[in-house]
PDB file of N, CA, C and O in Angstrom:
ATOM      1  N   MET A  27       0.844  -1.181   0.000  1.00 55.00           N
ATOM      2  CA  MET A  27       0.000   0.000   0.000  1.00 55.00           C
ATOM      3  C   MET A  27       0.889   1.245   0.000  1.00 55.00           C
ATOM      4  O   MET A  27       1.785   1.391   0.818  1.00 55.00           O
ATOM      5  N   ASN A  28       0.637   2.132  -0.924  1.00 68.00           N
ATOM      6  CA  ASN A  28       1.378   3.381  -0.983  1.00 68.00           C
ATOM      7  C   ASN A  28       0.596   4.459  -0.243  1.00 68.00           C
ATOM      8  O   ASN A  28      -0.561   4.732  -0.579  1.00 68.00           O
ATOM      9  N   PRO A  29       1.209   5.082   0.748  1.00 73.00           N
ATOM     10  CA  PRO A  29       0.509   6.141   1.475  1.00 73.00           C
ATOM     11  C   PRO A  29       0.309   7.355   0.573  1.00 73.00           C
ATOM     12  O   PRO A  29       1.196   7.743  -0.171  1.00 73.00           O
ATOM     13  N   ASN A  30      -0.876   7.931   0.626  1.00 86.00           N
ATOM     14  CA  ASN A  30      -1.198   9.095  -0.185  1.00 86.00           C
ATOM     15  C   ASN A  30      -1.213  10.322   0.731  1.00 86.00           C
ATOM     16  O   ASN A  30      -2.161  10.529   1.489  1.00 86.00           O
ATOM     17  N   LEU A  31      -0.168  11.107   0.644  1.00 89.00           N
ATOM     18  CA  LEU A  31      -0.020  12.262   1.529  1.00 89.00           C
ATOM     19  C   LEU A  31      -1.069  13.336   1.245  1.00 89.00           C
ATOM     20  O   LEU A  31      -1.576  13.968   2.166  1.00 89.00           O
ATOM     21  N   LEU A  32      -1.408  13.527  -0.020  1.00 92.00           N
ATOM     22  CA  LEU A  32      -2.419  14.533  -0.352  1.00 92.00           C
ATOM     23  C   LEU A  32      -3.785  14.145   0.203  1.00 92.00           C
ATOM     24  O   LEU A  32      -4.506  14.996   0.737  1.00 92.00           O
ATOM     25  N   GLU A  33      -4.134  12.871   0.086  1.00 93.00           N
ATOM     26  CA  GLU A  33      -5.413  12.413   0.622  1.00 93.00           C
ATOM     27  C   GLU A  33      -5.422  12.518   2.150  1.00 93.00           C
ATOM     28  O   GLU A  33      -6.429  12.910   2.742  1.00 93.00           O
ATOM     29  N   ALA A  34      -4.321  12.170   2.790  1.00 93.00           N
ATOM     30  CA  ALA A  34      -4.237  12.272   4.249  1.00 93.00           C
ATOM     31  C   ALA A  34      -4.377  13.723   4.699  1.00 93.00           C
ATOM     32  O   ALA A  34      -5.053  14.011   5.698  1.00 93.00           O
ATOM     33  N   THR A  35      -3.774  14.646   3.963  1.00 94.00           N
ATOM     34  CA  THR A  35      -3.893  16.068   4.295  1.00 94.00           C
ATOM     35  C   THR A  35      -5.317  16.552   4.098  1.00 94.00           C
ATOM     36  O   THR A  35      -5.851  17.310   4.914  1.00 94.00           O
ATOM     37  N   HIS A  36      -5.955  16.090   3.021  1.00 95.00           N
ATOM     38  CA  HIS A  36      -7.354  16.460   2.766  1.00 95.00           C
ATOM     39  C   HIS A  36      -8.250  15.963   3.902  1.00 95.00           C
ATOM     40  O   HIS A  36      -9.124  16.702   4.386  1.00 95.00           O
ATOM     41  N   GLU A  37      -8.047  14.722   4.324  1.00 95.00           N
ATOM     42  CA  GLU A  37      -8.833  14.171   5.426  1.00 95.00           C
ATOM     43  C   GLU A  37      -8.590  14.951   6.718  1.00 95.00           C
ATOM     44  O   GLU A  37      -9.525  15.187   7.494  1.00 95.00           O
ATOM     45  N   TYR A  38      -7.330  15.335   6.957  1.00 96.00           N
ATOM     46  CA  TYR A  38      -6.986  16.117   8.147  1.00 96.00           C
ATOM     47  C   TYR A  38      -7.775  17.425   8.176  1.00 96.00           C
ATOM     48  O   TYR A  38      -8.384  17.772   9.182  1.00 96.00           O
ATOM     49  N   TRP A  39      -7.782  18.147   7.059  1.00 97.00           N
ATOM     50  CA  TRP A  39      -8.501  19.425   7.012  1.00 97.00           C
ATOM     51  C   TRP A  39     -10.003  19.217   7.128  1.00 97.00           C
ATOM     52  O   TRP A  39     -10.702  20.029   7.750  1.00 97.00           O
ATOM     53  N   HIS A  40     -10.508  18.135   6.543  1.00 97.00           N
ATOM     54  CA  HIS A  40     -11.936  17.846   6.648  1.00 97.00           C
ATOM     55  C   HIS A  40     -12.327  17.596   8.113  1.00 97.00           C
ATOM     56  O   HIS A  40     -13.316  18.150   8.611  1.00 97.00           O
ATOM     57  N   LYS A  41     -11.541  16.777   8.795  1.00 96.00           N
ATOM     58  CA  LYS A  41     -11.815  16.497  10.211  1.00 96.00           C
ATOM     59  C   LYS A  41     -11.662  17.756  11.059  1.00 96.00           C
ATOM     60  O   LYS A  41     -12.427  17.978  12.004  1.00 96.00           O
ATOM     61  N   LEU A  42     -10.685  18.581  10.722  1.00 96.00           N
ATOM     62  CA  LEU A  42     -10.475  19.831  11.451  1.00 96.00           C
ATOM     63  C   LEU A  42     -11.669  20.777  11.265  1.00 96.00           C
ATOM     64  O   LEU A  42     -12.114  21.418  12.225  1.00 96.00           O
ATOM     65  N   ASN A  43     -12.176  20.851  10.042  1.00 97.00           N
ATOM     66  CA  ASN A  43     -13.358  21.688   9.784  1.00 97.00           C
ATOM     67  C   ASN A  43     -14.580  21.171  10.520  1.00 97.00           C
ATOM     68  O   ASN A  43     -15.373  21.959  11.052  1.00 97.00           O
ATOM     69  N   GLU A  44     -14.747  19.842  10.574  1.00 96.00           N
ATOM     70  CA  GLU A  44     -15.858  19.264  11.334  1.00 96.00           C
ATOM     71  C   GLU A  44     -15.730  19.588  12.820  1.00 96.00           C
ATOM     72  O   GLU A  44     -16.720  19.908  13.484  1.00 96.00           O
ATOM     73  N   LEU A  45     -14.514  19.512  13.330  1.00 96.00           N
ATOM     74  CA  LEU A  45     -14.271  19.817  14.737  1.00 96.00           C
ATOM     75  C   LEU A  45     -14.573  21.282  15.035  1.00 96.00           C
ATOM     76  O   LEU A  45     -15.181  21.603  16.060  1.00 96.00           O
ATOM     77  N   GLU A  46     -14.177  22.178  14.137  1.00 96.00           N
ATOM     78  CA  GLU A  46     -14.460  23.600  14.327  1.00 96.00           C
ATOM     79  C   GLU A  46     -15.966  23.860  14.325  1.00 96.00           C
ATOM     80  O   GLU A  46     -16.478  24.626  15.151  1.00 96.00           O
ATOM     81  N   ALA A  47     -16.681  23.202  13.425  1.00 96.00           N
ATOM     82  CA  ALA A  47     -18.141  23.372  13.371  1.00 96.00           C
ATOM     83  C   ALA A  47     -18.784  22.859  14.655  1.00 96.00           C
ATOM     84  O   ALA A  47     -19.699  23.503  15.194  1.00 96.00           O
ATOM     85  N   ALA A  48     -18.301  21.724  15.168  1.00 96.00           N
ATOM     86  CA  ALA A  48     -18.841  21.193  16.423  1.00 96.00           C
ATOM     87  C   ALA A  48     -18.558  22.141  17.577  1.00 96.00           C
ATOM     88  O   ALA A  48     -19.407  22.342  18.457  1.00 96.00           O
ATOM     89  N   TYR A  49     -17.389  22.752  17.573  1.00 95.00           N
ATOM     90  CA  TYR A  49     -17.052  23.726  18.615  1.00 95.00           C
ATOM     91  C   TYR A  49     -17.944  24.959  18.516  1.00 95.00           C
ATOM     92  O   TYR A  49     -18.431  25.467  19.529  1.00 95.00           O
ATOM     93  N   GLN A  50     -18.180  25.435  17.297  1.00 95.00           N
ATOM     94  CA  GLN A  50     -19.037  26.607  17.104  1.00 95.00           C
ATOM     95  C   GLN A  50     -20.467  26.328  17.555  1.00 95.00           C
ATOM     96  O   GLN A  50     -21.154  27.233  18.035  1.00 95.00           O
ATOM     97  N   ARG A  51     -20.923  25.084  17.393  1.00 95.00           N
ATOM     98  CA  ARG A  51     -22.272  24.704  17.836  1.00 95.00           C
ATOM     99  C   ARG A  51     -22.319  24.445  19.336  1.00 95.00           C
ATOM    100  O   ARG A  51     -23.392  24.246  19.894  1.00 95.00           O
ATOM    101  N   GLY A  52     -21.173  24.412  19.998  1.00 94.00           N
ATOM    102  CA  GLY A  52     -21.115  24.183  21.435  1.00 94.00           C
ATOM    103  C   GLY A  52     -21.169  22.719  21.820  1.00 94.00           C
ATOM    104  O   GLY A  52     -21.451  22.395  22.971  1.00 94.00           O
ATOM    105  N   GLU A  53     -20.874  21.831  20.887  1.00 94.00           N
ATOM    106  CA  GLU A  53     -20.940  20.394  21.156  1.00 94.00           C
ATOM    107  C   GLU A  53     -19.685  19.864  21.840  1.00 94.00           C
ATOM    108  O   GLU A  53     -19.731  18.807  22.466  1.00 94.00           O
ATOM    109  N   VAL A  54     -18.561  20.570  21.690  1.00 94.00           N
ATOM    110  CA  VAL A  54     -17.315  20.147  22.321  1.00 94.00           C
ATOM    111  C   VAL A  54     -16.694  21.338  23.046  1.00 94.00           C
ATOM    112  O   VAL A  54     -16.898  22.487  22.655  1.00 94.00           O
ATOM    113  N   THR A  55     -15.942  21.023  24.094  1.00 94.00           N
ATOM    114  CA  THR A  55     -15.280  22.084  24.848  1.00 94.00           C
ATOM    115  C   THR A  55     -13.928  22.407  24.215  1.00 94.00           C
ATOM    116  O   THR A  55     -13.436  21.665  23.364  1.00 94.00           O
ATOM    117  N   LEU A  56     -13.343  23.491  24.671  1.00 94.00           N
ATOM    118  CA  LEU A  56     -12.041  23.898  24.152  1.00 94.00           C
ATOM    119  C   LEU A  56     -10.965  22.864  24.483  1.00 94.00           C
ATOM    120  O   LEU A  56     -10.074  22.601  23.662  1.00 94.00           O
ATOM    121  N   GLU A  57     -11.062  22.252  25.651  1.00 95.00           N
ATOM    122  CA  GLU A  57     -10.098  21.218  26.031  1.00 95.00           C
ATOM    123  C   GLU A  57     -10.204  20.003  25.108  1.00 95.00           C
ATOM    124  O   GLU A  57      -9.191  19.411  24.714  1.00 95.00           O
ATOM    125  N   GLU A  58     -11.449  19.633  24.747  1.00 96.00           N
ATOM    126  CA  GLU A  58     -11.641  18.520  23.814  1.00 96.00           C
ATOM    127  C   GLU A  58     -11.083  18.868  22.434  1.00 96.00           C
ATOM    128  O   GLU A  58     -10.501  18.009  21.761  1.00 96.00           O
ATOM    129  N   VAL A  59     -11.265  20.105  22.029  1.00 95.00           N
ATOM    130  CA  VAL A  59     -10.735  20.553  20.740  1.00 95.00           C
ATOM    131  C   VAL A  59      -9.219  20.423  20.744  1.00 95.00           C
ATOM    132  O   VAL A  59      -8.631  19.901  19.796  1.00 95.00           O
ATOM    133  N   ASP A  60      -8.581  20.898  21.814  1.00 95.00           N
ATOM    134  CA  ASP A  60      -7.123  20.802  21.901  1.00 95.00           C
ATOM    135  C   ASP A  60      -6.650  19.351  21.815  1.00 95.00           C
ATOM    136  O   ASP A  60      -5.693  19.032  21.105  1.00 95.00           O
ATOM    137  N   ALA A  61      -7.334  18.464  22.526  1.00 96.00           N
ATOM    138  CA  ALA A  61      -6.943  17.051  22.532  1.00 96.00           C
ATOM    139  C   ALA A  61      -7.139  16.431  21.153  1.00 96.00           C
ATOM    140  O   ALA A  61      -6.278  15.681  20.669  1.00 96.00           O
ATOM    141  N   ARG A  62      -8.256  16.733  20.512  1.00 96.00           N
ATOM    142  CA  ARG A  62      -8.520  16.154  19.193  1.00 96.00           C
ATOM    143  C   ARG A  62      -7.576  16.708  18.132  1.00 96.00           C
ATOM    144  O   ARG A  62      -7.141  15.973  17.240  1.00 96.00           O
ATOM    145  N   VAL A  63      -7.257  17.988  18.213  1.00 96.00           N
ATOM    146  CA  VAL A  63      -6.316  18.577  17.251  1.00 96.00           C
ATOM    147  C   VAL A  63      -4.946  17.930  17.413  1.00 96.00           C
ATOM    148  O   VAL A  63      -4.284  17.613  16.422  1.00 96.00           O
ATOM    149  N   GLU A  64      -4.534  17.707  18.637  1.00 97.00           N
ATOM    150  CA  GLU A  64      -3.246  17.043  18.870  1.00 97.00           C
ATOM    151  C   GLU A  64      -3.252  15.641  18.274  1.00 97.00           C
ATOM    152  O   GLU A  64      -2.276  15.222  17.633  1.00 97.00           O
ATOM    153  N   ALA A  65      -4.361  14.907  18.448  1.00 96.00           N
ATOM    154  CA  ALA A  65      -4.457  13.557  17.878  1.00 96.00           C
ATOM    155  C   ALA A  65      -4.456  13.605  16.349  1.00 96.00           C
ATOM    156  O   ALA A  65      -3.816  12.772  15.691  1.00 96.00           O
ATOM    157  N   LEU A  66      -5.153  14.581  15.776  1.00 96.00           N
ATOM    158  CA  LEU A  66      -5.185  14.719  14.316  1.00 96.00           C
ATOM    159  C   LEU A  66      -3.809  15.049  13.760  1.00 96.00           C
ATOM    160  O   LEU A  66      -3.402  14.527  12.715  1.00 96.00           O
ATOM    161  N   MET A  67      -3.081  15.913  14.468  1.00 96.00           N
ATOM    162  CA  MET A  67      -1.729  16.264  14.030  1.00 96.00           C
ATOM    163  C   MET A  67      -0.803  15.052  14.090  1.00 96.00           C
ATOM    164  O   MET A  67       0.020  14.850  13.193  1.00 96.00           O
ATOM    165  N   ALA A  68      -0.943  14.240  15.136  1.00 96.00           N
ATOM    166  CA  ALA A  68      -0.124  13.034  15.253  1.00 96.00           C
ATOM    167  C   ALA A  68      -0.447  12.056  14.123  1.00 96.00           C
ATOM    168  O   ALA A  68       0.457  11.441  13.538  1.00 96.00           O
ATOM    169  N   GLU A  69      -1.722  11.928  13.794  1.00 95.00           N
ATOM    170  CA  GLU A  69      -2.139  11.044  12.702  1.00 95.00           C
ATOM    171  C   GLU A  69      -1.566  11.516  11.368  1.00 95.00           C
ATOM    172  O   GLU A  69      -1.051  10.717  10.577  1.00 95.00           O
ATOM    173  N   LEU A  70      -1.625  12.814  11.113  1.00 95.00           N
ATOM    174  CA  LEU A  70      -1.061  13.356   9.879  1.00 95.00           C
ATOM    175  C   LEU A  70       0.453  13.178   9.852  1.00 95.00           C
ATOM    176  O   LEU A  70       1.032  12.878   8.806  1.00 95.00           O
ATOM    177  N   GLY A  71       1.102  13.331  10.989  1.00 95.00           N
ATOM    178  CA  GLY A  71       2.545  13.125  11.071  1.00 95.00           C
ATOM    179  C   GLY A  71       2.939  11.695  10.726  1.00 95.00           C
ATOM    180  O   GLY A  71       3.926  11.457  10.027  1.00 95.00           O
ATOM    181  N   ARG A  72       2.153  10.724  11.207  1.00 94.00           N
ATOM    182  CA  ARG A  72       2.426   9.321  10.865  1.00 94.00           C
ATOM    183  C   ARG A  72       2.255   9.096   9.364  1.00 94.00           C
ATOM    184  O   ARG A  72       3.066   8.407   8.740  1.00 94.00           O
ATOM    185  N   SER A  73       1.215   9.681   8.793  1.00 93.00           N
ATOM    186  CA  SER A  73       0.994   9.538   7.347  1.00 93.00           C
ATOM    187  C   SER A  73       2.140  10.167   6.568  1.00 93.00           C
ATOM    188  O   SER A  73       2.600   9.618   5.563  1.00 93.00           O
ATOM    189  N   ARG A  74       2.596  11.320   7.024  1.00 93.00           N
ATOM    190  CA  ARG A  74       3.700  12.010   6.346  1.00 93.00           C
ATOM    191  C   ARG A  74       4.977  11.187   6.408  1.00 93.00           C
ATOM    192  O   ARG A  74       5.670  11.000   5.409  1.00 93.00           O
ATOM    193  N   ARG A  75       5.289  10.658   7.585  1.00 94.00           N
ATOM    194  CA  ARG A  75       6.490   9.830   7.722  1.00 94.00           C
ATOM    195  C   ARG A  75       6.399   8.577   6.857  1.00 94.00           C
ATOM    196  O   ARG A  75       7.378   8.169   6.227  1.00 94.00           O
ATOM    197  N   ALA A  76       5.216   7.969   6.793  1.00 93.00           N
ATOM    198  CA  ALA A  76       5.039   6.771   5.967  1.00 93.00           C
ATOM    199  C   ALA A  76       5.220   7.108   4.483  1.00 93.00           C
ATOM    200  O   ALA A  76       5.848   6.342   3.742  1.00 93.00           O
ATOM    201  N   ALA A  77       4.694   8.251   4.049  1.00 92.00           N
ATOM    202  CA  ALA A  77       4.829   8.642   2.641  1.00 92.00           C
ATOM    203  C   ALA A  77       6.275   8.926   2.284  1.00 92.00           C
ATOM    204  O   ALA A  77       6.763   8.474   1.231  1.00 92.00           O
ATOM    205  N   PHE A  78       6.997   9.644   3.132  1.00 92.00           N
ATOM    206  CA  PHE A  78       8.401   9.935   2.858  1.00 92.00           C
ATOM    207  C   PHE A  78       9.248   8.671   2.912  1.00 92.00           C
ATOM    208  O   PHE A  78      10.158   8.483   2.101  1.00 92.00           O
ATOM    209  N   SER A  79       8.951   7.789   3.833  1.00 94.00           N
ATOM    210  CA  SER A  79       9.682   6.530   3.927  1.00 94.00           C
ATOM    211  C   SER A  79       9.465   5.698   2.666  1.00 94.00           C
ATOM    212  O   SER A  79      10.419   5.123   2.119  1.00 94.00           O
ATOM    213  N   ASP A  80       8.234   5.647   2.189  1.00 93.00           N
ATOM    214  CA  ASP A  80       7.925   4.917   0.971  1.00 93.00           C
ATOM    215  C   ASP A  80       8.642   5.528  -0.227  1.00 93.00           C
ATOM    216  O   ASP A  80       9.198   4.813  -1.063  1.00 93.00           O
ATOM    217  N   PHE A  81       8.666   6.848  -0.321  1.00 93.00           N
ATOM    218  CA  PHE A  81       9.336   7.531  -1.429  1.00 93.00           C
ATOM    219  C   PHE A  81      10.829   7.231  -1.420  1.00 93.00           C
ATOM    220  O   PHE A  81      11.409   6.866  -2.450  1.00 93.00           O
ATOM    221  N   PHE A  82      11.471   7.382  -0.266  1.00 95.00           N
ATOM    222  CA  PHE A  82      12.912   7.171  -0.194  1.00 95.00           C
ATOM    223  C   PHE A  82      13.287   5.704  -0.384  1.00 95.00           C
ATOM    224  O   PHE A  82      14.347   5.406  -0.944  1.00 95.00           O
ATOM    225  N   SER A  83      12.438   4.780   0.037  1.00 95.00           N
ATOM    226  CA  SER A  83      12.744   3.372  -0.221  1.00 95.00           C
ATOM    227  C   SER A  83      12.625   3.079  -1.716  1.00 95.00           C
ATOM    228  O   SER A  83      13.396   2.277  -2.247  1.00 95.00           O
ATOM    229  N   GLY A  84      11.702   3.748  -2.405  1.00 95.00           N
ATOM    230  CA  GLY A  84      11.602   3.602  -3.854  1.00 95.00           C
ATOM    231  C   GLY A  84      12.820   4.152  -4.565  1.00 95.00           C
ATOM    232  O   GLY A  84      13.332   3.537  -5.512  1.00 95.00           O
ATOM    233  N   VAL A  85      13.303   5.309  -4.113  1.00 96.00           N
ATOM    234  CA  VAL A  85      14.509   5.893  -4.701  1.00 96.00           C
ATOM    235  C   VAL A  85      15.706   4.986  -4.446  1.00 96.00           C
ATOM    236  O   VAL A  85      16.523   4.744  -5.347  1.00 96.00           O
ATOM    237  N   ARG A  86      15.803   4.480  -3.231  1.00 97.00           N
ATOM    238  CA  ARG A  86      16.910   3.585  -2.887  1.00 97.00           C
ATOM    239  C   ARG A  86      16.863   2.318  -3.737  1.00 97.00           C
ATOM    240  O   ARG A  86      17.881   1.853  -4.240  1.00 97.00           O
ATOM    241  N   ARG A  87      15.658   1.744  -3.921  1.00 97.00           N
ATOM    242  CA  ARG A  87      15.515   0.545  -4.735  1.00 97.00           C
ATOM    243  C   ARG A  87      15.878   0.830  -6.197  1.00 97.00           C
ATOM    244  O   ARG A  87      16.570   0.037  -6.844  1.00 97.00           O
ATOM    245  N   LEU A  88      15.449   1.983  -6.711  1.00 97.00           N
ATOM    246  CA  LEU A  88      15.795   2.366  -8.079  1.00 97.00           C
ATOM    247  C   LEU A  88      17.308   2.498  -8.233  1.00 97.00           C
ATOM    248  O   LEU A  88      17.878   2.034  -9.227  1.00 97.00           O
ATOM    249  N   TRP A  89      17.955   3.121  -7.260  1.00 96.00           N
ATOM    250  CA  TRP A  89      19.411   3.283  -7.314  1.00 96.00           C
ATOM    251  C   TRP A  89      20.110   1.923  -7.318  1.00 96.00           C
ATOM    252  O   TRP A  89      21.048   1.697  -8.065  1.00 96.00           O
ATOM    253  N   GLU A  90      19.638   1.008  -6.471  1.00 96.00           N
ATOM    254  CA  GLU A  90      20.266  -0.311  -6.393  1.00 96.00           C
ATOM    255  C   GLU A  90      20.076  -1.108  -7.684  1.00 96.00           C
ATOM    256  O   GLU A  90      20.967  -1.836  -8.101  1.00 96.00           O
ATOM    257  N   GLU A  91      18.919  -0.958  -8.317  1.00 97.00           N
ATOM    258  CA  GLU A  91      18.626  -1.739  -9.517  1.00 97.00           C
ATOM    259  C   GLU A  91      19.199  -1.108 -10.783  1.00 97.00           C
ATOM    260  O   GLU A  91      19.529  -1.822 -11.729  1.00 97.00           O
ATOM    261  N   GLN A  92      19.300   0.209 -10.832  1.00 96.00           N
ATOM    262  CA  GLN A  92      19.672   0.905 -12.064  1.00 96.00           C
ATOM    263  C   GLN A  92      20.900   1.786 -11.897  1.00 96.00           C
ATOM    264  O   GLN A  92      21.043   2.794 -12.585  1.00 96.00           O
ATOM    265  N   ARG A  93      21.788   1.420 -11.005  1.00 96.00           N
ATOM    266  CA  ARG A  93      22.948   2.259 -10.705  1.00 96.00           C
ATOM    267  C   ARG A  93      23.787   2.569 -11.945  1.00 96.00           C
ATOM    268  O   ARG A  93      24.124   3.716 -12.207  1.00 96.00           O
ATOM    269  N   GLU A  94      24.098   1.548 -12.739  1.00 97.00           N
ATOM    270  CA  GLU A  94      24.947   1.751 -13.914  1.00 97.00           C
ATOM    271  C   GLU A  94      24.283   2.687 -14.925  1.00 97.00           C
ATOM    272  O   GLU A  94      24.942   3.561 -15.505  1.00 97.00           O
ATOM    273  N   ALA A  95      22.993   2.506 -15.141  1.00 97.00           N
ATOM    274  CA  ALA A  95      22.278   3.360 -16.098  1.00 97.00           C
ATOM    275  C   ALA A  95      22.243   4.809 -15.618  1.00 97.00           C
ATOM    276  O   ALA A  95      22.452   5.743 -16.411  1.00 97.00           O
ATOM    277  N   ILE A  96      21.999   5.007 -14.339  1.00 96.00           N
ATOM    278  CA  ILE A  96      21.949   6.374 -13.791  1.00 96.00           C
ATOM    279  C   ILE A  96      23.306   7.042 -13.909  1.00 96.00           C
ATOM    280  O   ILE A  96      23.414   8.194 -14.343  1.00 96.00           O
ATOM    281  N   VAL A  97      24.363   6.332 -13.536  1.00 97.00           N
ATOM    282  CA  VAL A  97      25.718   6.888 -13.621  1.00 97.00           C
ATOM    283  C   VAL A  97      26.079   7.167 -15.080  1.00 97.00           C
ATOM    284  O   VAL A  97      26.674   8.205 -15.395  1.00 97.00           O
ATOM    285  N   GLY A  98      25.692   6.289 -15.985  1.00 97.00           N
ATOM    286  CA  GLY A  98      25.972   6.499 -17.399  1.00 97.00           C
ATOM    287  C   GLY A  98      25.285   7.735 -17.949  1.00 97.00           C
ATOM    288  O   GLY A  98      25.889   8.535 -18.686  1.00 97.00           O
ATOM    289  N   VAL A  99      24.024   7.907 -17.621  1.00 97.00           N
ATOM    290  CA  VAL A  99      23.281   9.085 -18.091  1.00 97.00           C
ATOM    291  C   VAL A  99      23.877  10.354 -17.496  1.00 97.00           C
ATOM    292  O   VAL A  99      24.023  11.371 -18.200  1.00 97.00           O
ATOM    293  N   LEU A 100      24.227  10.322 -16.226  1.00 97.00           N
ATOM    294  CA  LEU A 100      24.858  11.494 -15.618  1.00 97.00           C
ATOM    295  C   LEU A 100      26.202  11.802 -16.277  1.00 97.00           C
ATOM    296  O   LEU A 100      26.537  12.968 -16.510  1.00 97.00           O
ATOM    297  N   GLY A 101      26.954  10.758 -16.582  1.00 97.00           N
ATOM    298  CA  GLY A 101      28.238  10.949 -17.255  1.00 97.00           C
ATOM    299  C   GLY A 101      28.055  11.582 -18.625  1.00 97.00           C
ATOM    300  O   GLY A 101      28.788  12.509 -19.000  1.00 97.00           O
ATOM    301  N   LEU A 102      27.085  11.096 -19.374  1.00 97.00           N
ATOM    302  CA  LEU A 102      26.791  11.700 -20.676  1.00 97.00           C
ATOM    303  C   LEU A 102      26.360  13.159 -20.532  1.00 97.00           C
ATOM    304  O   LEU A 102      26.736  14.010 -21.343  1.00 97.00           O
ATOM    305  N   GLY A 103      25.596  13.440 -19.512  1.00 97.00           N
ATOM    306  CA  GLY A 103      25.171  14.822 -19.264  1.00 97.00           C
ATOM    307  C   GLY A 103      26.351  15.728 -18.968  1.00 97.00           C
ATOM    308  O   GLY A 103      26.433  16.857 -19.472  1.00 97.00           O
ATOM    309  N   VAL A 104      27.275  15.256 -18.145  1.00 97.00           N
ATOM    310  CA  VAL A 104      28.463  16.047 -17.809  1.00 97.00           C
ATOM    311  C   VAL A 104      29.324  16.256 -19.045  1.00 97.00           C
ATOM    312  O   VAL A 104      29.811  17.372 -19.299  1.00 97.00           O
ATOM    313  N   LEU A 105      29.531  15.200 -19.828  1.00 96.00           N
ATOM    314  CA  LEU A 105      30.319  15.332 -21.056  1.00 96.00           C
ATOM    315  C   LEU A 105      29.658  16.295 -22.050  1.00 96.00           C
ATOM    316  O   LEU A 105      30.335  17.125 -22.672  1.00 96.00           O
ATOM    317  N   THR A 106      28.348  16.211 -22.189  1.00 96.00           N
ATOM    318  CA  THR A 106      27.627  17.113 -23.092  1.00 96.00           C
ATOM    319  C   THR A 106      27.735  18.551 -22.618  1.00 96.00           C
ATOM    320  O   THR A 106      27.981  19.463 -23.421  1.00 96.00           O
ATOM    321  N   TYR A 107      27.581  18.775 -21.318  1.00 96.00           N
ATOM    322  CA  TYR A 107      27.708  20.120 -20.767  1.00 96.00           C
ATOM    323  C   TYR A 107      29.116  20.670 -21.015  1.00 96.00           C
ATOM    324  O   TYR A 107      29.280  21.805 -21.441  1.00 96.00           O
ATOM    325  N   GLY A 108      30.117  19.832 -20.754  1.00 96.00           N
ATOM    326  CA  GLY A 108      31.500  20.260 -20.995  1.00 96.00           C
ATOM    327  C   GLY A 108      31.757  20.576 -22.457  1.00 96.00           C
ATOM    328  O   GLY A 108      32.418  21.559 -22.779  1.00 96.00           O
ATOM    329  N   TRP A 109      31.215  19.763 -23.349  1.00 96.00           N
ATOM    330  CA  TRP A 109      31.368  20.009 -24.772  1.00 96.00           C
ATOM    331  C   TRP A 109      30.717  21.324 -25.181  1.00 96.00           C
ATOM    332  O   TRP A 109      31.278  22.103 -25.949  1.00 96.00           O
ATOM    333  N   LEU A 110      29.517  21.611 -24.640  1.00 95.00           N
ATOM    334  CA  LEU A 110      28.818  22.867 -24.973  1.00 95.00           C
ATOM    335  C   LEU A 110      29.556  24.097 -24.421  1.00 95.00           C
ATOM    336  O   LEU A 110      29.590  25.145 -25.065  1.00 95.00           O
ATOM    337  N   VAL A 111      30.161  23.969 -23.259  1.00 95.00           N
ATOM    338  CA  VAL A 111      30.878  25.095 -22.652  1.00 95.00           C
ATOM    339  C   VAL A 111      32.186  25.375 -23.407  1.00 95.00           C
ATOM    340  O   VAL A 111      32.516  26.540 -23.674  1.00 95.00           O
ATOM    341  N   VAL A 112      32.893  24.335 -23.764  1.00 92.00           N
ATOM    342  CA  VAL A 112      34.182  24.497 -24.445  1.00 92.00           C
ATOM    343  C   VAL A 112      33.979  24.958 -25.877  1.00 92.00           C
ATOM    344  O   VAL A 112      34.754  25.732 -26.405  1.00 92.00           O
ATOM    345  N   ARG A 113      32.964  24.497 -26.500  1.00 83.00           N
ATOM    346  CA  ARG A 113      32.699  24.802 -27.899  1.00 83.00           C
ATOM    347  C   ARG A 113      32.457  26.236 -28.086  1.00 83.00           C
ATOM    348  O   ARG A 113      32.718  27.200 -28.305  1.00 83.00           O
TER     349      ARG A 113
END
């Protein structure tokens, strides 16, 4: 499962808006709001860490599998840049 950071952020704001509406209606106290916001922030933080971890593990896997190709393309890029500068 790939974590979707944009969807997690959207859900966070949706829950936050619902909490604000409940507070405006007087259904929750300020202390409850503080506790729920802290829990929502922790949940978003876990989603963010999972998304970044997934991204970096993908980059690491790509590097391990395609190291020669990446180095070759970078080498060609450097040689092309040098040729354009000297020319």
